[in-house]
Coordinates of C-alpha atoms in Angstrom, one line a residue:
M864 CA -39.9 -28.8 -2.0
D865 CA -43.5 -28.8 -0.6
V866 CA -45.0 -25.4 -1.4
L867 CA -46.8 -25.6 1.9
A868 CA -43.5 -26.2 3.8
A869 CA -42.6 -23.5 6.3
D870 CA -39.4 -22.4 4.6
F871 CA -40.8 -22.4 1.0
E872 CA -42.0 -18.8 1.1
K873 CA -38.7 -17.6 2.6
A874 CA -36.6 -19.4 0.0
H875 CA -38.9 -18.2 -2.8
A876 CA -38.5 -14.6 -1.6
K877 CA -34.7 -15.0 -1.1
I878 CA -34.2 -16.1 -4.7
W879 CA -36.3 -13.3 -6.1
S880 CA -34.3 -10.8 -3.9
Q881 CA -31.0 -12.2 -5.2
A882 CA -32.1 -12.3 -8.8
F883 CA -32.9 -8.5 -8.5
S884 CA -29.6 -7.7 -6.9
F885 CA -28.4 -6.3 -10.3
A886 CA -30.9 -3.4 -9.8
N887 CA -28.7 -1.8 -7.1
C888 CA -25.7 -1.9 -9.5
A889 CA -27.7 -0.4 -12.4
S890 CA -29.3 2.2 -10.2
I891 CA -25.9 3.4 -8.9
K892 CA -24.5 3.6 -12.4
C893 CA -27.6 5.6 -13.5
A894 CA -27.3 8.0 -10.5
V895 CA -23.6 8.6 -11.4
Q896 CA -24.3 9.2 -15.1
L897 CA -27.3 11.5 -14.4
G898 CA -25.2 13.4 -11.8
I899 CA -27.7 13.0 -9.0
P900 CA -25.2 13.3 -6.1
D901 CA -23.6 16.5 -7.7
A902 CA -27.1 18.1 -8.3
I903 CA -28.0 17.7 -4.6
D904 CA -24.6 18.9 -3.5
N905 CA -24.7 21.9 -5.7
N906 CA -28.1 22.8 -4.3
G907 CA -26.6 23.0 -0.9
K908 CA -29.5 21.2 0.8
P909 CA -31.9 18.3 0.2
M910 CA -34.1 18.4 -2.9
T911 CA -37.6 17.4 -3.8
L912 CA -38.2 15.1 -6.8
S913 CA -39.4 18.0 -9.0
E914 CA -36.3 20.1 -8.0
L915 CA -34.0 17.2 -8.8
A916 CA -35.8 16.5 -12.1
N917 CA -35.5 20.2 -13.1
S918 CA -31.9 20.3 -12.2
L919 CA -31.1 17.2 -14.2
Q920 CA -33.2 18.5 -17.1
I921 CA -35.4 15.4 -17.1
K922 CA -38.5 15.7 -19.3
P923 CA -41.8 15.7 -17.3
S924 CA -43.0 12.5 -18.9
K925 CA -39.9 10.7 -17.5
A926 CA -39.6 12.7 -14.3
Q927 CA -42.7 11.1 -12.9
N928 CA -40.8 7.8 -12.6
L929 CA -37.7 9.3 -10.9
H930 CA -39.1 8.3 -7.5
R931 CA -38.7 4.6 -8.5
L932 CA -35.0 5.0 -9.0
M933 CA -34.5 7.0 -5.8
A934 CA -36.5 4.4 -3.8
I935 CA -33.8 1.8 -4.6
L936 CA -30.9 4.2 -3.9
V937 CA -32.4 5.2 -0.6
K938 CA -32.9 1.6 0.4
A939 CA -29.2 1.0 -0.5
G940 CA -28.1 3.8 1.7
F941 CA -27.0 6.3 -1.0
F942 CA -29.5 9.0 -0.2
T943 CA -31.7 10.0 2.7
E944 CA -35.4 10.5 2.4
E945 CA -37.4 12.9 4.6
Q946 CA -41.0 13.9 4.2
K947 CA -41.9 17.5 5.1
G948 CA -45.6 18.3 5.2
D949 CA -48.2 16.1 3.5
T950 CA -46.6 15.6 0.1
N951 CA -43.1 16.9 -0.3
I952 CA -40.2 14.3 0.1
Y953 CA -36.7 15.6 0.2
Y954 CA -33.6 13.7 -0.8
G955 CA -30.2 14.3 0.8
L956 CA -26.7 13.0 0.6
T957 CA -25.1 10.3 2.7
S958 CA -21.5 9.2 3.2
L959 CA -21.9 6.8 0.3
S960 CA -23.1 9.4 -2.2
H961 CA -20.4 11.9 -1.0
L962 CA -17.9 9.4 -2.5
L963 CA -19.7 9.8 -5.9
L964 CA -19.3 13.6 -6.0
E965 CA -17.2 15.1 -8.8
K966 CA -15.5 17.5 -6.3
E967 CA -14.4 14.7 -3.9
P968 CA -10.7 14.2 -4.5
M969 CA -11.0 10.5 -3.6
N970 CA -14.3 9.8 -5.4
L971 CA -15.3 6.4 -6.6
K972 CA -17.3 7.5 -9.7
E973 CA -15.0 5.9 -12.2
F974 CA -14.8 2.8 -10.1
A975 CA -18.6 2.5 -10.2
L976 CA -18.7 2.9 -13.9
L977 CA -15.9 0.4 -14.5
M978 CA -17.5 -2.2 -12.4
F979 CA -20.8 -1.8 -14.2
D980 CA -19.2 -1.7 -17.7
P981 CA -21.1 -3.9 -20.2
I982 CA -17.8 -5.7 -21.1
Q983 CA -17.5 -6.9 -17.6
L984 CA -21.1 -7.9 -17.3
E985 CA -20.8 -9.8 -20.6
A986 CA -17.8 -11.7 -19.1
W987 CA -19.9 -12.7 -16.1
N988 CA -22.7 -13.8 -18.3
S989 CA -20.3 -16.1 -20.1
L990 CA -19.2 -17.9 -16.9
S991 CA -21.3 -21.0 -17.5
K992 CA -20.2 -21.3 -21.1
W993 CA -16.6 -21.0 -19.9
F994 CA -17.0 -23.8 -17.3
K995 CA -18.3 -26.1 -20.0
K996 CA -15.3 -25.5 -22.3
D997 CA -12.7 -28.2 -23.0
E998 CA -10.1 -28.7 -20.3
E999 CA -7.3 -27.8 -22.7
D1000 CA -8.8 -24.3 -23.1
A1001 CA -6.8 -22.0 -20.8
S1002 CA -8.7 -18.8 -21.6
T1003 CA -10.6 -16.7 -19.1
P1004 CA -14.5 -16.1 -19.1
F1005 CA -13.6 -12.6 -20.3
E1006 CA -11.9 -14.1 -23.4
T1007 CA -14.8 -16.4 -23.9
A1008 CA -17.1 -13.4 -24.1
H1009 CA -14.8 -11.1 -26.1
G1010 CA -12.2 -13.2 -27.9
K1011 CA -9.3 -11.3 -26.3
T1012 CA -7.8 -10.5 -22.9
Y1013 CA -9.2 -7.8 -20.6
W1014 CA -6.1 -5.6 -21.1
D1015 CA -6.2 -6.0 -24.9
K1016 CA -9.9 -5.0 -24.9
V1017 CA -9.5 -2.0 -22.7
I1018 CA -6.3 -0.6 -24.3
E1019 CA -7.9 -0.8 -27.8
E1020 CA -10.7 1.5 -26.7
P1021 CA -9.5 5.0 -25.8
K1022 CA -12.5 6.0 -23.7
R1023 CA -12.4 2.8 -21.6
F1024 CA -8.7 3.1 -21.2
Q1025 CA -8.9 6.7 -20.0
Q1026 CA -11.7 5.7 -17.6
L1027 CA -9.3 3.1 -16.1
C1028 CA -6.5 5.6 -15.9
D1029 CA -8.8 8.2 -14.2
Y1030 CA -9.7 5.7 -11.5
S1031 CA -6.2 4.5 -11.2
K1032 CA -5.0 8.1 -10.6
I1033 CA -7.5 8.7 -7.8
D1034 CA -6.8 5.3 -6.1
S1035 CA -3.0 5.8 -6.4
E1036 CA -3.3 9.2 -4.8
L1037 CA -5.3 7.7 -1.9
V1038 CA -2.8 4.9 -1.5
A1039 CA 0.2 7.4 -1.5
K1040 CA -1.4 9.6 1.1
Y1041 CA -1.8 6.7 3.4
L1042 CA 1.8 5.5 2.8
V1043 CA 3.3 8.9 3.6
T1044 CA 1.2 9.4 6.7
E1045 CA 0.1 6.2 8.4
F1046 CA 3.0 4.2 7.0
K1047 CA 5.6 6.9 7.0
F1048 CA 7.9 4.7 9.2
L1049 CA 8.4 2.4 6.1
F1050 CA 10.6 5.1 4.6
D1051 CA 13.0 5.6 7.5
G1052 CA 16.5 5.3 6.2
V1053 CA 15.4 4.8 2.6
K1054 CA 17.3 6.7 0.0
I1055 CA 15.9 5.2 -3.2
V1056 CA 12.3 4.0 -3.6
I1057 CA 10.8 2.7 -6.9
D1058 CA 7.1 2.6 -7.8
V1059 CA 7.1 -0.6 -9.8
G1060 CA 4.3 -0.8 -12.4
C1061 CA 3.5 2.8 -11.5
G1062 CA 0.6 3.3 -13.9
T1063 CA 0.0 7.1 -13.8
G1064 CA 2.8 7.7 -11.3
E1065 CA 1.0 9.3 -8.4
V1066 CA 2.6 7.2 -5.7
A1067 CA 6.1 8.0 -6.8
Q1068 CA 5.2 11.7 -7.2
I1069 CA 3.7 12.1 -3.8
I1070 CA 6.5 10.2 -2.1
A1071 CA 9.1 12.5 -3.9
K1072 CA 7.1 15.6 -2.8
T1073 CA 6.9 14.3 0.8
F1074 CA 10.5 13.2 1.2
P1075 CA 12.7 15.7 -0.7
N1076 CA 15.9 14.0 0.4
L1077 CA 14.7 10.7 -1.0
K1078 CA 15.1 9.6 -4.7
S1079 CA 11.7 8.4 -6.1
I1080 CA 11.6 6.5 -9.4
M1081 CA 8.6 5.6 -11.6
F1082 CA 9.3 2.3 -13.3
D1083 CA 7.0 0.7 -15.9
E1084 CA 6.8 -0.3 -19.6
P1085 CA 8.1 2.4 -22.0
Y1086 CA 4.6 3.2 -23.3
V1087 CA 3.3 3.7 -19.8
V1088 CA 5.9 6.1 -18.6
A1089 CA 6.5 7.9 -21.9
K1090 CA 4.5 11.0 -20.9
L1091 CA 5.7 11.2 -17.3
E1092 CA 8.2 13.9 -16.5
K1093 CA 11.4 13.9 -14.4
K1094 CA 11.6 16.6 -11.7
D1095 CA 14.1 17.3 -8.9
N1096 CA 14.2 14.0 -6.9
L1097 CA 11.6 12.3 -9.1
D1098 CA 13.0 10.1 -11.9
V1099 CA 11.4 8.0 -14.7
V1100 CA 12.9 4.7 -15.8
P1101 CA 11.3 2.5 -18.6
G1102 CA 11.7 -1.2 -18.3
N1103 CA 10.1 -4.6 -17.9
I1104 CA 9.4 -6.2 -14.5
F1105 CA 10.2 -9.7 -15.8
E1106 CA 13.7 -8.6 -17.1
K1107 CA 15.3 -6.2 -14.6
I1108 CA 14.3 -3.7 -12.0
P1109 CA 16.7 -1.0 -11.0
S1110 CA 18.4 -1.3 -7.6
A1111 CA 16.7 0.5 -4.7
D1112 CA 16.2 0.5 -0.9
A1113 CA 12.5 -0.1 -1.3
L1114 CA 10.2 -1.2 -4.0
I1115 CA 6.4 -0.5 -4.0
L1116 CA 4.1 -2.9 -5.8
K1117 CA 0.5 -1.5 -5.9
W1118 CA -2.5 -3.5 -7.3
M1119 CA -0.2 -5.9 -9.1
L1120 CA 0.2 -9.4 -7.8
H1121 CA -3.5 -10.3 -8.0
N1122 CA -3.3 -9.7 -11.7
W1123 CA -0.8 -12.5 -12.2
N1124 CA -0.8 -16.3 -11.6
D1125 CA 1.5 -17.8 -9.0
E1126 CA 4.3 -18.7 -11.5
D1127 CA 4.5 -15.1 -12.8
C1128 CA 4.3 -13.6 -9.3
V1129 CA 7.3 -15.7 -8.2
K1130 CA 9.2 -14.4 -11.3
I1131 CA 8.3 -10.8 -10.4
L1132 CA 9.2 -11.3 -6.8
K1133 CA 12.6 -12.8 -7.7
K1134 CA 13.4 -9.7 -9.8
C1135 CA 12.4 -7.5 -6.9
K1136 CA 14.7 -9.5 -4.6
E1137 CA 17.6 -9.0 -7.0
A1138 CA 16.9 -5.2 -7.0
I1139 CA 17.0 -4.8 -3.2
Q1140 CA 19.6 -7.5 -2.5
E1141 CA 22.6 -5.2 -2.5
N1142 CA 20.9 -2.6 -0.2
G1143 CA 19.2 -5.1 2.2
G1144 CA 15.9 -3.3 1.5
K1145 CA 12.3 -4.3 1.4
V1146 CA 9.4 -4.8 -0.9
I1147 CA 6.2 -3.0 0.0
I1148 CA 3.2 -4.7 -1.5
I1149 CA -0.3 -3.2 -1.5
D1150 CA -2.7 -5.8 -2.8
P1151 CA -6.0 -7.5 -1.9
M1152 CA -5.8 -10.2 0.7
S1153 CA -8.7 -12.6 1.3
K1154 CA -10.9 -11.6 4.3
I1155 CA -13.4 -14.5 4.2
N1156 CA -13.0 -15.1 7.9
D1157 CA -13.3 -11.3 8.8
I1158 CA -15.9 -10.2 11.2
E1159 CA -17.0 -7.4 8.9
P1160 CA -19.7 -8.7 6.5
D1161 CA -18.8 -6.1 3.8
K1162 CA -15.1 -7.3 3.7
V1163 CA -16.2 -11.0 3.5
K1164 CA -18.5 -10.1 0.6
I1165 CA -15.8 -8.1 -1.2
S1166 CA -13.4 -11.1 -0.8
V1167 CA -15.8 -13.6 -2.2
D1168 CA -17.0 -11.4 -5.0
M1169 CA -13.6 -10.1 -6.0
N1170 CA -12.1 -13.6 -6.0
L1171 CA -14.5 -14.7 -8.6
N1172 CA -14.1 -11.4 -10.5
T1173 CA -10.3 -11.7 -10.8
M1174 CA -10.8 -15.2 -12.1
I1175 CA -13.3 -14.0 -14.7
L1176 CA -11.2 -11.1 -15.9
F1177 CA -7.6 -12.3 -15.5
G1178 CA -7.7 -16.0 -14.6
T1179 CA -6.1 -15.2 -11.3
K1180 CA -7.3 -15.1 -7.6
I1181 CA -7.3 -13.1 -4.4
R1182 CA -4.8 -14.8 -2.1
T1183 CA -4.8 -15.6 1.5
E1184 CA -1.9 -14.8 3.8
K1185 CA -0.8 -18.4 3.6
E1186 CA -0.8 -18.3 -0.2
Y1187 CA 1.3 -15.1 -0.1
A1188 CA 3.7 -16.6 2.3
T1189 CA 4.2 -19.6 -0.2
L1190 CA 5.0 -17.1 -3.0
F1191 CA 7.5 -15.2 -0.8
K1192 CA 9.3 -18.4 0.2
E1193 CA 9.5 -19.7 -3.4
A1194 CA 11.0 -16.3 -4.4
G1195 CA 13.7 -16.7 -1.8
F1196 CA 12.5 -14.1 0.8
S1197 CA 13.2 -14.6 4.5
G1198 CA 10.1 -13.0 6.1
Y1199 CA 7.2 -10.6 5.8
K1200 CA 4.9 -8.5 7.9
V1201 CA 1.2 -7.7 7.2
Y1202 CA -0.5 -4.4 8.0
P1203 CA -4.3 -3.8 7.6
F1204 CA -5.1 -1.2 4.9
L1205 CA -8.1 -0.1 2.9
D1206 CA -11.1 -2.4 2.0
I1207 CA -9.6 -5.9 1.7
R1208 CA -6.2 -4.6 0.8
S1209 CA -3.1 -5.1 3.0
V1210 CA 0.3 -3.6 3.2
I1211 CA 2.8 -6.5 3.1
V1212 CA 6.4 -5.6 3.8
V1213 CA 8.7 -8.4 2.5
S1214 CA 12.3 -8.8 3.7
P1215 CA 15.1 -10.4 1.6

């Protein structure tokens, strides 16, 4: 390209901008780890840099550089910046930083830390090496980087596993609250509902509490449900989704199918069909659905980024509605209906 060409300077600046996109990620992680949102919230009003540095117990020699970090976070929309007088600049919270507060029940602190975890970044950095591997190699980029699957790596490290559980708990509570309010109609006439692959069990627990005349069951591997407790209309059943799922009027699969390839998804769905066949029930799926044609830029970006991320971590993908429909047909289901949900997730109700 001619350095004097009209678009050279723009292209040059664009590449520099994209190359530094990691700065936002690292800055958000730093803000969470330092506790900047909580410090401002605890103060009850916007804070100056010196007040913020004192609250965070940052040494004076380092505090003089705090404005560099805040400049990136303000630009990204995480904090407000307001100058009062000639010198004092005050930093306040925005809707984004509110979701990073410890006191916020639906906070995304653990999600931010999980996404910026070095083990994930190492997997992304191994992407080119993975692409160059032999065709017979069926491993993922994550396995290229770490020599083991994502789940094996996380489970062997208690701190990381707890971090994943903490985020899963918050997200499950959020999903459950939506289900029992905005999607309450899905439980009309349902007597038994099973949270399949329940994780920490919040979905089944909140459903049981909301609908006392309904039996709610937490179903997952024995080591997952071992510490979960039965109570009133809440039951715990250990098992394997590839072997047999207890009979129910409704099954809930949350954050599951995108973790499995097409062949395994069909196997899971067939077991689900067997479980609801006698009752003529339904399978309620809450999972990402590709939004690459969405009018909202953020959803398009999440779709594209998450599609590559699932391939890197699990060797799977974010499916389109057409791809979901193919899975349902192969599993023997007669129909489905899609409802918009959070971020790029959808609620998909599948009928036998």
